[in-house]
Amino acid sequence: NLDYAPLLASLHKRFGGDWVVLLRQHYFVSSAGATHRNVIDVSGYEDMQELILVSDCMISDYSSCMWDFILTGKPCFVYAEDLQTYLLEDRSFFIPIESWPYGIADSAEDLCRRIEEFDETAYLTNIQNHLQEYGSFDRGTACKMLTEQLSR
């Protein structure tokens, strides 16, 4: 239900440049495909980690990919217009949504506003605090540690 023209305009306004949306639907959602010239449907692309790597920011719903994306330090926005319905269905989250380091937009207009008002310093502080509170063990040296362990 997202109108991509205002979204792309907000991304341009806040971050500059020309933006392209890589749309990746959940595997159980029937994708109607791209609906805007700057939207590419990558729902069939298998490796989510590669998509995370090439993305400058993420807009997610409740997908766990946002927790992988947090390690990049790049902006992540949660678009959850159905949050109240989701919670009424007795669904919950492993990490309480109130403690997420991301702003949660409940409408497309709110999402655009949050993008335009994005404060990188506050965001980086929020994600660092979140990672410390919930225990991140990523140090950026995983390959080195693995090869040292294997060579023993």
Protein backbone atom coordinates (compact mmCIF):
# COMPACT_ATOMS: atom_id res chain seq x y z
CA ASN A 1 0.00 0.00 0.00
CA LEU A 2 3.01 2.26 -0.19
CA ASP A 3 3.05 5.12 -2.70
CA TYR A 4 6.64 5.17 -3.90
CA ALA A 5 6.74 8.71 -5.34
CA PRO A 6 6.51 10.46 -1.93
CA LEU A 7 8.84 7.88 -0.39
CA LEU A 8 11.49 8.48 -3.05
CA ALA A 9 11.05 12.24 -2.69
CA SER A 10 11.58 11.99 1.09
CA LEU A 11 14.71 9.88 0.66
CA HIS A 12 16.05 12.42 -1.84
CA LYS A 13 15.16 15.34 0.42
CA ARG A 14 16.93 13.86 3.47
CA PHE A 15 19.86 12.00 1.94
CA GLY A 16 20.22 13.50 -1.56
CA GLY A 17 20.85 11.59 -4.75
CA ASP A 18 18.56 9.47 -6.84
CA TRP A 19 17.00 6.45 -5.15
CA VAL A 20 15.90 3.05 -6.36
CA VAL A 21 13.75 0.80 -4.18
CA LEU A 22 14.58 -2.89 -4.11
CA LEU A 23 11.24 -4.44 -3.19
CA ARG A 24 11.50 -7.82 -1.52
CA GLN A 25 8.19 -9.28 -0.45
CA HIS A 26 7.82 -12.15 1.99
CA TYR A 27 7.86 -15.47 0.17
CA PHE A 28 4.21 -16.12 1.05
CA VAL A 29 3.01 -12.78 -0.36
CA SER A 30 1.94 -12.74 -3.97
CA SER A 31 3.89 -9.85 -5.40
CA ALA A 32 2.23 -7.60 -7.94
CA GLY A 33 5.71 -6.52 -9.00
CA ALA A 34 7.16 -3.07 -9.33
CA THR A 35 4.63 -0.26 -9.54
CA HIS A 36 7.01 2.65 -10.10
CA ARG A 37 9.88 3.16 -12.52
CA ASN A 38 12.36 3.41 -9.62
CA VAL A 39 11.19 0.19 -7.98
CA ILE A 40 12.74 -3.17 -8.79
CA ASP A 41 11.04 -6.31 -7.51
CA VAL A 42 13.79 -8.51 -6.08
CA SER A 43 11.44 -10.89 -4.29
CA GLY A 44 12.92 -13.83 -6.17
CA TYR A 45 16.49 -12.95 -5.24
CA GLU A 46 17.68 -15.67 -2.90
CA ASP A 47 20.48 -14.07 -0.88
CA MET A 48 19.08 -11.49 1.53
CA GLN A 49 22.58 -10.78 2.86
CA GLU A 50 23.66 -9.49 -0.55
CA LEU A 51 20.63 -7.21 -0.68
CA ILE A 52 21.50 -5.89 2.78
CA LEU A 53 25.06 -5.23 1.64
CA VAL A 54 24.07 -3.13 -1.38
CA SER A 55 21.30 -1.17 0.38
CA ASP A 56 21.81 2.34 1.70
CA CYS A 57 18.83 2.08 4.03
CA MET A 58 16.07 -0.36 4.86
CA ILE A 59 12.35 -0.04 5.27
CA SER A 60 10.94 -3.11 6.94
CA ASP A 61 7.81 -4.27 8.65
CA TYR A 62 8.54 -6.82 11.36
CA SER A 63 11.01 -8.85 9.35
CA SER A 64 13.99 -10.24 11.21
CA CYS A 65 16.24 -8.92 8.42
CA MET A 66 16.28 -5.61 10.27
CA TRP A 67 18.37 -7.27 12.98
CA ASP A 68 20.96 -8.29 10.41
CA PHE A 69 20.80 -4.81 8.90
CA ILE A 70 21.46 -3.16 12.29
CA LEU A 71 25.08 -4.30 12.07
CA THR A 72 25.63 -2.08 9.01
CA GLY A 73 24.86 1.09 10.97
CA LYS A 74 22.83 2.28 8.00
CA PRO A 75 19.37 3.82 8.52
CA CYS A 76 16.46 1.46 9.06
CA PHE A 77 12.82 2.51 9.24
CA VAL A 78 9.92 0.36 10.36
CA TYR A 79 6.70 0.77 8.38
CA ALA A 80 3.99 -0.87 10.48
CA GLU A 81 0.63 0.53 9.51
CA ASP A 82 -0.99 -2.69 10.73
CA LEU A 83 0.73 -2.84 14.13
CA GLN A 84 -2.45 -2.66 16.22
CA THR A 85 -4.09 -5.45 14.20
CA TYR A 86 -0.89 -7.49 14.40
CA LEU A 87 -0.83 -7.19 18.19
CA LEU A 88 -4.56 -7.95 18.49
CA GLU A 89 -3.92 -11.25 16.72
CA ASP A 90 -1.94 -12.19 19.83
CA ARG A 91 1.36 -11.93 18.02
CA SER A 92 4.39 -10.77 19.87
CA PHE A 93 8.04 -10.03 19.33
CA PHE A 94 11.14 -11.62 20.82
CA ILE A 95 12.39 -8.12 21.63
CA PRO A 96 9.59 -5.84 22.82
CA ILE A 97 8.76 -3.38 20.06
CA GLU A 98 8.96 -0.50 22.54
CA SER A 99 12.70 -1.13 22.92
CA TRP A 100 13.52 -1.27 19.20
CA PRO A 101 16.08 1.34 18.18
CA TYR A 102 14.03 2.25 15.12
CA GLY A 103 11.23 4.72 14.81
CA ILE A 104 7.99 2.98 13.94
CA ALA A 105 5.81 4.63 11.32
CA ASP A 106 2.10 3.86 11.38
CA SER A 107 1.31 5.44 8.01
CA ALA A 108 3.04 6.30 4.75
CA GLU A 109 2.98 9.98 5.70
CA ASP A 110 4.57 9.17 9.06
CA LEU A 111 7.26 7.11 7.30
CA CYS A 112 8.12 10.01 4.99
CA ARG A 113 8.23 12.42 7.93
CA ARG A 114 10.54 10.09 9.89
CA ILE A 115 12.86 9.79 6.89
CA GLU A 116 13.00 13.56 6.40
CA GLU A 117 13.64 14.15 10.13
CA PHE A 118 16.18 11.33 10.47
CA ASP A 119 18.90 12.18 13.01
CA GLU A 120 21.94 10.03 12.27
CA THR A 121 23.72 10.79 15.55
CA ALA A 122 20.70 9.83 17.67
CA TYR A 123 20.12 6.75 15.51
CA LEU A 124 23.69 5.49 15.88
CA THR A 125 23.48 6.03 19.64
CA ASN A 126 20.16 4.13 19.77
CA ILE A 127 21.48 1.14 17.84
CA GLN A 128 24.72 1.05 19.85
CA ASN A 129 22.73 1.08 23.11
CA HIS A 130 20.42 -1.61 21.75
CA LEU A 131 23.34 -3.84 20.73
CA GLN A 132 24.95 -3.43 24.13
CA GLU A 133 21.70 -4.15 25.97
CA TYR A 134 20.83 -7.26 23.98
CA GLY A 135 24.35 -8.53 23.44
CA SER A 136 25.98 -8.19 20.06
CA PHE A 137 29.07 -10.28 19.61
CA ASP A 138 30.00 -8.88 16.22
CA ARG A 139 33.45 -7.34 16.25
CA GLY A 140 34.10 -7.31 12.52
CA THR A 141 36.74 -10.02 12.88
CA ALA A 142 34.70 -13.21 12.44
CA CYS A 143 36.77 -14.57 9.52
CA LYS A 144 40.03 -13.94 11.35
CA MET A 145 38.72 -15.64 14.50
CA LEU A 146 37.44 -18.60 12.48
CA THR A 147 40.73 -19.15 10.65
CA GLU A 148 42.65 -18.90 13.93
CA GLN A 149 40.33 -21.48 15.48
CA LEU A 150 40.64 -23.83 12.51
CA SER A 151 44.43 -23.57 12.43
CA ARG A 152 44.76 -24.79 16.03
